C-alpha cells in the first residue's frame, strides 16, 4: 500500500479572499464597505494573492530539493563523461628518444570549425623503431600475426587459443627500440567487440587483480641473450584490456636467459622483444587488434593552473559580502582546487553543516562557479580577497569528434628534453573520439537511483547472492549458482568465454574478486566460499547412418558440434547454458544428433563420463555444482545407400 500524499495547496485565491472577508465582522463591526474600491478590500486582495503564491510553493518540489534527496541517499548527478581516442605521434629529427609527457595539451578542430581541448593520459616514450613482425609461439606451433597486427578489421590472439605456460609473444623491430631512450611505450589495442564489458565499479576503483603472470625480455643483439625488462606501468592489467605498457631499458648486469629464438627470422637484422606467459589463467584468450609504438590515449579535458576567478556582480556596500559567487572562465568543471588569499578552502556539497568559521565553498560544476558562505553557514571571504583556482574542465557530447578532425599541439613550442619541440612531432588520431556524454540531469539521476533501489546490494537470499556475484566489478561473470548446505553458502562462478572455449575456467584472481565483492555485502554471520564449476567430461560414441549427399569430411565434425552445442556450459541447452545439476539423458542427446542435416539415423549412442557423475540406465547425473564439457566424440557412421536411378 502506498502513502497518501496530502495536497497542501488546497485553496485558490478566491477561496482565501472569501474566507478573509467573512472574518471582517469578527474583528470590526464598523466595516460596512466590502466593494473592491475600498482600500481595506484592496489590501485583503493583495494579501490573498501573496498567500496563494506561498501556499502554491508548498506542493512544489524543485531540483534543489531533489538534489538534497539524492545526497541523503549518497548519490549525485553524474558529471559529464570524457570522450577518449588514440593518437599517433610521428617523431622527426632528434625527437626520437624524447618523451611526450602526460597532460600534453592538444587542440582539435572538427569539420564545422569548432574546437575543443584534449590531453594525453600518460607519458609516451618516442622511438624510431617500428614493429615489423608479431609472432606467437606455443605448444600448437608458430603463428605469424604480422599481417593482422597492421591490418584494420583483423585481430589475433596473443598467446593462441588456449594460453598455457611458456606460450610466448614475440615482437620484431626494424631497429633497436632502446637505441635512443631508456624506455619503450607499447600501446595495446584490445579487441573487445565480440565480448561483453566487465561489470563497472560504483566507486570507480578496480577490484580485479589478475593471477596471470607475464615476463618481458629483450634479446641483446651482440650475443643473442635474453635480458629481463622492468615493467614500469601496465595499463592493460596483464592483457585483460587495452592500454599502454611502459618497459625500461635492459640492464646488462641483470641475469640473462638462453639465446634461443624459436622464430623464423630470415632477415636477421630484426631486434626482438618477447612476452612469456609464466603463470596462465585467462578466462578469455587475449585478443589484440594491434600493438603499436609512438601512440597514446587522449581524453577530452583541459587543465588550468592559477586562474584568478572573477566575482559575479558587484558589491553595493563593503559589508554586503555574504553569498559571494565567483565564476570560472571555462565549464563544465571536472575537478577544482580553490584558494582564498593563498589558503586552500574545502569543497562541500552545501552549507547545511557549515559553521561561521568554516573555510568552505560550494562548487557548481555545470555552471562553472564557486559560492561562498554567509557568515552563519560558511565563512565569508574578505571584500578584497583574491580567489584563485587550479581546475580541470571538459567532457560532454561535444568531445565526440570524428577521425577527420584536425589535431595539433596547443603549444608546439614546448621543448622536449632539449631535443626539439612538440612542433617537430606530427600528431594524428587513429580513430574517432567516442564516449563523451553530457552531465546527468537531476531527473535522470532520480530515475537511475529508483532503478538501483530495485537492485539487491545486500546478500540475504540465494537470488541476492546470484545477482550480486554476477555484478562483480572488473570481471565478466556469465553464470552463477548458489548451493546452501550445512550452514555453508557455496557460490559457483562461471566466467564468460568465447564459444570456441568448451570449458570456461575462472582464475584464482577471478574467484578472489567475486569472493571479496560478496564478503562486503553478505550478512555478517554467513560463511561464503566461491568456487569454479566442477566439469564432468563426456565421451560420446555415436553409431548411425549419414545422408549420401553430404561429404565424408563433415560427418564427424557435425556430430561433435551437435553434442558440444547441446551441453555447452554457457550457451547450450536452451541457449542460456546447461542448467547446473541437470541430468543428461541419452535419448535427448540422440534427438539432438539425429536432428542434424547430415544424419539420416542414429542407431546407437553410448556415453561415458569422468569427474564425479553417476550413470544409471542411460542417464548421466551430476550435482548442483557441476556442468558438462565434451572430451571426445567417436562416430561410426555408414553412408546411406543411394537407390538405383539416382534417387535419395
GROMACS .gro file of C-alpha atoms in nm, residues 145-423:
model
  279
  145UNK     CA    1   5.036  -1.240  -3.677
  146UNK     CA    2   5.232  -0.964  -3.851
  147UNK     CA    3   4.971  -0.904  -4.120
  148UNK     CA    4   4.684  -0.898  -3.870
  149UNK     CA    5   4.875  -0.653  -3.648
  150UNK     CA    6   4.896  -0.391  -3.922
  151UNK     CA    7   4.559  -0.452  -4.087
  152UNK     CA    8   4.233  -0.292  -3.977
  153UNK     CA    9   3.934  -0.517  -3.907
  154UNK     CA   10   4.165  -0.808  -3.819
  155UNK     CA   11   4.265  -0.935  -3.475
  156UNK     CA   12   4.471  -1.218  -3.331
  157UNK     CA   13   4.520  -1.399  -3.002
  158UNK     CA   14   4.844  -1.301  -2.837
  159UNK     CA   15   4.907  -1.642  -2.676
  160UNK     CA   16   4.695  -1.860  -2.904
  161UNK     CA   17   4.353  -2.011  -2.848
  162UNK     CA   18   4.447  -2.194  -2.527
  163UNK     CA   19   4.713  -1.993  -2.338
  164UNK     CA   20   4.941  -2.213  -2.131
  165UNK     CA   21   5.279  -2.193  -1.957
  166UNK     CA   22   5.567  -2.086  -2.182
  167UNK     CA   23   5.345  -1.959  -2.462
  168UNK     CA   24   5.527  -1.652  -2.593
  169UNK     CA   25   5.451  -1.340  -2.795
  170UNK     CA   26   5.748  -1.213  -3.000
  171UNK     CA   27   5.776  -0.856  -3.134
  172UNK     CA   28   6.033  -0.793  -3.408
  173UNK     CA   29   6.151  -0.432  -3.458
  174UNK     CA   30   6.335  -0.288  -3.758
  175UNK     CA   31   6.576  -0.107  -3.522
  176UNK     CA   32   6.681  -0.115  -3.159
  177UNK     CA   33   6.372   0.010  -2.968
  178UNK     CA   34   6.602   0.120  -2.684
  179UNK     CA   35   6.854   0.283  -2.916
  180UNK     CA   36   6.768   0.640  -2.818
  181UNK     CA   37   6.581   0.607  -2.490
  182UNK     CA   38   6.584   0.403  -2.173
  183UNK     CA   39   6.207   0.349  -2.202
  184UNK     CA   40   5.971   0.195  -2.455
  185UNK     CA   41   5.596   0.257  -2.467
  186UNK     CA   42   5.375  -0.003  -2.633
  187UNK     CA   43   5.008   0.072  -2.700
  188UNK     CA   44   4.790  -0.241  -2.689
  189UNK     CA   45   4.464  -0.214  -2.882
  190UNK     CA   46   4.244  -0.486  -2.728
  191UNK     CA   47   3.974  -0.647  -2.943
  192UNK     CA   48   3.656  -0.643  -2.735
  193UNK     CA   49   3.383  -0.604  -2.996
  194UNK     CA   50   3.259  -0.961  -2.954
  195UNK     CA   51   3.279  -0.984  -2.575
  196UNK     CA   52   3.073  -0.811  -2.303
  197UNK     CA   53   3.215  -0.527  -2.097
  198UNK     CA   54   3.321  -0.616  -1.744
  199UNK     CA   55   3.085  -0.503  -1.471
  200UNK     CA   56   3.154  -0.139  -1.373
  201UNK     CA   57   3.257  -0.032  -1.025
  202UNK     CA   58   3.027   0.204  -0.834
  203UNK     CA   59   3.327   0.362  -0.664
  204UNK     CA   60   3.550   0.371  -0.974
  205UNK     CA   61   3.817   0.162  -0.803
  206UNK     CA   62   3.919  -0.162  -0.977
  207UNK     CA   63   3.858  -0.478  -0.775
  208UNK     CA   64   4.021  -0.735  -1.002
  209UNK     CA   65   4.385  -0.831  -0.956
  210UNK     CA   66   4.476  -1.090  -1.222
  211UNK     CA   67   4.656  -1.402  -1.114
  212UNK     CA   68   4.819  -1.419  -1.459
  213UNK     CA   69   5.194  -1.356  -1.455
  214UNK     CA   70   5.393  -1.229  -1.754
  215UNK     CA   71   5.765  -1.178  -1.812
  216UNK     CA   72   5.902  -0.927  -2.065
  217UNK     CA   73   6.250  -0.975  -2.212
  218UNK     CA   74   6.477  -0.814  -2.471
  219UNK     CA   75   6.722  -1.003  -2.693
  220UNK     CA   76   7.068  -0.849  -2.693
  221UNK     CA   77   7.198  -0.811  -3.044
  222UNK     CA   78   7.563  -0.879  -2.966
  223UNK     CA   79   7.524  -1.225  -2.810
  224UNK     CA   80   7.157  -1.318  -2.853
  225UNK     CA   81   7.099  -1.341  -2.475
  226UNK     CA   82   6.751  -1.263  -2.340
  227UNK     CA   83   6.760  -0.990  -2.075
  228UNK     CA   84   6.471  -0.917  -1.839
  229UNK     CA   85   6.280  -0.590  -1.876
  230UNK     CA   86   6.122  -0.391  -1.596
  231UNK     CA   87   5.753  -0.314  -1.643
  232UNK     CA   88   5.721   0.045  -1.526
  233UNK     CA   89   5.349   0.056  -1.591
  234UNK     CA   90   5.095  -0.192  -1.725
  235UNK     CA   91   4.770  -0.023  -1.823
  236UNK     CA   92   4.643  -0.346  -1.979
  237UNK     CA   93   4.614  -0.531  -1.645
  238UNK     CA   94   4.822  -0.822  -1.785
  239UNK     CA   95   4.649  -0.817  -2.127
  240UNK     CA   96   4.298  -0.821  -1.980
  241UNK     CA   97   4.216  -0.492  -2.153
  242UNK     CA   98   4.359  -0.232  -2.385
  243UNK     CA   99   4.607   0.030  -2.270
  244UNK     CA  100   4.975   0.115  -2.270
  245UNK     CA  101   5.273  -0.074  -2.131
  246UNK     CA  102   5.594   0.106  -2.041
  247UNK     CA  103   5.913  -0.102  -2.037
  248UNK     CA  104   6.252   0.012  -1.911
  249UNK     CA  105   6.579  -0.049  -2.098
  250UNK     CA  106   6.753  -0.372  -2.000
  251UNK     CA  107   7.049  -0.362  -1.766
  252UNK     CA  108   7.341  -0.580  -1.876
  253UNK     CA  109   7.406  -0.667  -1.514
  254UNK     CA  110   7.073  -0.846  -1.486
  255UNK     CA  111   7.058  -1.223  -1.511
  256UNK     CA  112   7.002  -1.342  -1.866
  257UNK     CA  113   6.823  -1.640  -2.012
  258UNK     CA  114   6.928  -1.856  -2.307
  259UNK     CA  115   6.986  -1.741  -2.662
  260UNK     CA  116   6.717  -1.943  -2.835
  261UNK     CA  117   6.495  -1.771  -3.091
  262UNK     CA  118   6.226  -2.018  -3.200
  263UNK     CA  119   6.110  -1.777  -3.468
  264UNK     CA  120   6.191  -1.786  -3.836
  265UNK     CA  121   6.400  -1.470  -3.867
  266UNK     CA  122   6.523  -1.471  -4.223
  267UNK     CA  123   6.621  -1.101  -4.218
  268UNK     CA  124   6.844  -1.135  -3.911
  269UNK     CA  125   6.852  -0.760  -3.857
  270UNK     CA  126   6.533  -0.772  -3.651
  271UNK     CA  127   6.554  -0.662  -3.288
  272UNK     CA  128   6.331  -0.877  -3.067
  273UNK     CA  129   6.123  -0.828  -2.752
  274UNK     CA  130   5.913  -1.108  -2.615
  275UNK     CA  131   5.643  -1.158  -2.354
  276UNK     CA  132   5.634  -1.502  -2.189
  277UNK     CA  133   5.332  -1.642  -2.012
  278UNK     CA  134   5.479  -1.755  -1.679
  279UNK     CA  135   5.153  -1.825  -1.500
  280UNK     CA  136   4.838  -1.882  -1.710
  281UNK     CA  137   4.479  -1.828  -1.607
  282UNK     CA  138   4.299  -1.620  -1.870
  283UNK     CA  139   3.924  -1.666  -1.883
  284UNK     CA  140   3.932  -1.514  -2.233
  285UNK     CA  141   4.242  -1.563  -2.450
  286UNK     CA  142   4.387  -1.211  -2.500
  287UNK     CA  143   4.259  -1.072  -2.831
  288UNK     CA  144   4.465  -0.797  -2.993
  289UNK     CA  145   4.377  -0.563  -3.278
  290UNK     CA  146   4.722  -0.405  -3.287
  291UNK     CA  147   5.038  -0.338  -3.088
  292UNK     CA  148   5.192  -0.002  -3.175
  293UNK     CA  149   5.472   0.232  -3.075
  294UNK     CA  150   5.455   0.612  -3.057
  295UNK     CA  151   5.087   0.615  -2.959
  296UNK     CA  152   4.892   0.748  -2.663
  297UNK     CA  153   4.537   0.771  -2.539
  298UNK     CA  154   4.388   1.119  -2.505
  299UNK     CA  155   4.079   1.243  -2.322
  300UNK     CA  156   3.853   1.542  -2.371
  301UNK     CA  157   3.965   1.770  -2.089
  302UNK     CA  158   4.197   2.062  -2.021
  303UNK     CA  159   4.386   2.165  -1.709
  304UNK     CA  160   4.409   2.527  -1.594
  305UNK     CA  161   4.650   2.648  -1.326
  306UNK     CA  162   4.641   2.970  -1.125
  307UNK     CA  163   4.329   3.125  -1.277
  308UNK     CA  164   4.204   3.425  -1.080
  309UNK     CA  165   3.827   3.394  -1.053
  310UNK     CA  166   3.606   3.693  -1.122
  311UNK     CA  167   3.320   3.780  -0.891
  312UNK     CA  168   2.973   3.764  -1.038
  313UNK     CA  169   2.801   4.106  -0.994
  314UNK     CA  170   2.930   4.392  -0.776
  315UNK     CA  171   2.913   4.473  -0.406
  316UNK     CA  172   2.694   4.776  -0.334
  317UNK     CA  173   2.825   4.800   0.020
  318UNK     CA  174   3.156   4.683   0.172
  319UNK     CA  175   2.960   4.489   0.433
  320UNK     CA  176   2.737   4.302   0.184
  321UNK     CA  177   2.974   4.009   0.146
  322UNK     CA  178   2.753   3.708   0.217
  323UNK     CA  179   2.680   3.461  -0.061
  324UNK     CA  180   2.960   3.574  -0.291
  325UNK     CA  181   2.980   3.390  -0.624
  326UNK     CA  182   3.293   3.367  -0.839
  327UNK     CA  183   3.299   3.234  -1.196
  328UNK     CA  184   3.548   3.017  -1.383
  329UNK     CA  185   3.644   3.110  -1.737
  330UNK     CA  186   3.557   2.759  -1.862
  331UNK     CA  187   3.298   2.496  -1.781
  332UNK     CA  188   3.184   2.227  -1.709
  333UNK     CA  189   3.426   2.168  -1.422
  334UNK     CA  190   3.551   1.814  -1.365
  335UNK     CA  191   3.764   1.891  -1.059
  336UNK     CA  192   3.892   2.205  -0.887
  337UNK     CA  193   4.120   2.330  -0.610
  338UNK     CA  194   4.025   2.677  -0.482
  339UNK     CA  195   4.238   2.907  -0.264
  340UNK     CA  196   4.143   3.234  -0.097
  341UNK     CA  197   4.439   3.467  -0.037
  342UNK     CA  198   4.671   3.169  -0.075
  343UNK     CA  199   4.485   2.944   0.172
  344UNK     CA  200   4.316   2.634   0.035
  345UNK     CA  201   3.945   2.612   0.116
  346UNK     CA  202   3.741   2.292   0.122
  347UNK     CA  203   3.465   2.195  -0.119
  348UNK     CA  204   3.133   2.085   0.036
  349UNK     CA  205   2.806   1.985  -0.132
  350UNK     CA  206   2.614   2.250   0.068
  351UNK     CA  207   2.647   2.472   0.374
  352UNK     CA  208   2.395   2.283   0.589
  353UNK     CA  209   2.662   2.158   0.830
  354UNK     CA  210   2.900   2.455   0.797
  355UNK     CA  211   2.983   2.688   1.083
  356UNK     CA  212   3.064   3.059   1.061
  357UNK     CA  213   3.441   2.997   1.064
  358UNK     CA  214   3.450   2.701   0.822
  359UNK     CA  215   3.656   2.788   0.516
  360UNK     CA  216   3.434   2.607   0.268
  361UNK     CA  217   3.271   2.662  -0.068
  362UNK     CA  218   3.008   2.501  -0.292
  363UNK     CA  219   3.116   2.422  -0.649
  364UNK     CA  220   2.860   2.435  -0.931
  365UNK     CA  221   3.028   2.218  -1.191
  366UNK     CA  222   2.780   2.271  -1.474
  367UNK     CA  223   2.759   2.647  -1.435
  368UNK     CA  224   3.130   2.684  -1.358
  369UNK     CA  225   3.104   2.891  -1.041
  370UNK     CA  226   3.201   2.893  -0.672
  371UNK     CA  227   2.963   3.002  -0.395
  372UNK     CA  228   3.090   3.110  -0.051
  373UNK     CA  229   2.904   3.121   0.280
  374UNK     CA  230   2.706   3.396   0.454
  375UNK     CA  231   2.892   3.415   0.786
  376UNK     CA  232   2.642   3.189   0.960
  377UNK     CA  233   2.681   2.883   0.740
  378UNK     CA  234   3.029   2.908   0.595
  379UNK     CA  235   3.293   3.174   0.635
  380UNK     CA  236   3.272   3.494   0.433
  381UNK     CA  237   3.587   3.585   0.234
  382UNK     CA  238   3.722   3.938   0.279
  383UNK     CA  239   3.597   4.202   0.037
  384UNK     CA  240   3.939   4.232  -0.127
  385UNK     CA  241   4.012   3.857  -0.128
  386UNK     CA  242   4.199   3.701  -0.419
  387UNK     CA  243   4.027   3.379  -0.525
  388UNK     CA  244   4.245   3.152  -0.739
  389UNK     CA  245   4.164   2.807  -0.882
  390UNK     CA  246   4.351   2.516  -1.035
  391UNK     CA  247   4.094   2.311  -1.219
  392UNK     CA  248   4.016   2.065  -1.497
  393UNK     CA  249   3.727   2.123  -1.734
  394UNK     CA  250   3.586   1.928  -2.025
  395UNK     CA  251   3.367   1.632  -2.102
  396UNK     CA  252   3.033   1.625  -2.279
  397UNK     CA  253   2.897   1.520  -2.615
  398UNK     CA  254   3.097   1.786  -2.799
  399UNK     CA  255   3.413   1.580  -2.744
  400UNK     CA  256   3.293   1.306  -2.980
  401UNK     CA  257   3.488   1.441  -3.277
  402UNK     CA  258   3.530   1.241  -3.600
  403UNK     CA  259   3.858   1.091  -3.713
  404UNK     CA  260   3.869   1.352  -3.990
  405UNK     CA  261   3.916   1.633  -3.735
  406UNK     CA  262   4.242   1.826  -3.739
  407UNK     CA  263   4.474   1.769  -3.440
  408UNK     CA  264   4.768   1.979  -3.327
  409UNK     CA  265   4.963   2.051  -3.011
  410UNK     CA  266   4.820   2.352  -2.830
  411UNK     CA  267   5.168   2.484  -2.750
  412UNK     CA  268   5.403   2.349  -3.013
  413UNK     CA  269   5.697   2.549  -2.878
  414UNK     CA  270   5.723   2.329  -2.568
  415UNK     CA  271   6.073   2.178  -2.561
  416UNK     CA  272   6.131   1.805  -2.529
  417UNK     CA  273   6.432   1.720  -2.312
  418UNK     CA  274   6.639   1.974  -2.501
  419UNK     CA  275   6.596   1.784  -2.830
  420UNK     CA  276   6.347   1.974  -3.040
  421UNK     CA  277   5.993   2.086  -2.964
  422UNK     CA  278   5.643   1.948  -3.000
  423UNK     CA  279   5.623   2.118  -3.338
   0.00000   0.00000   0.00000
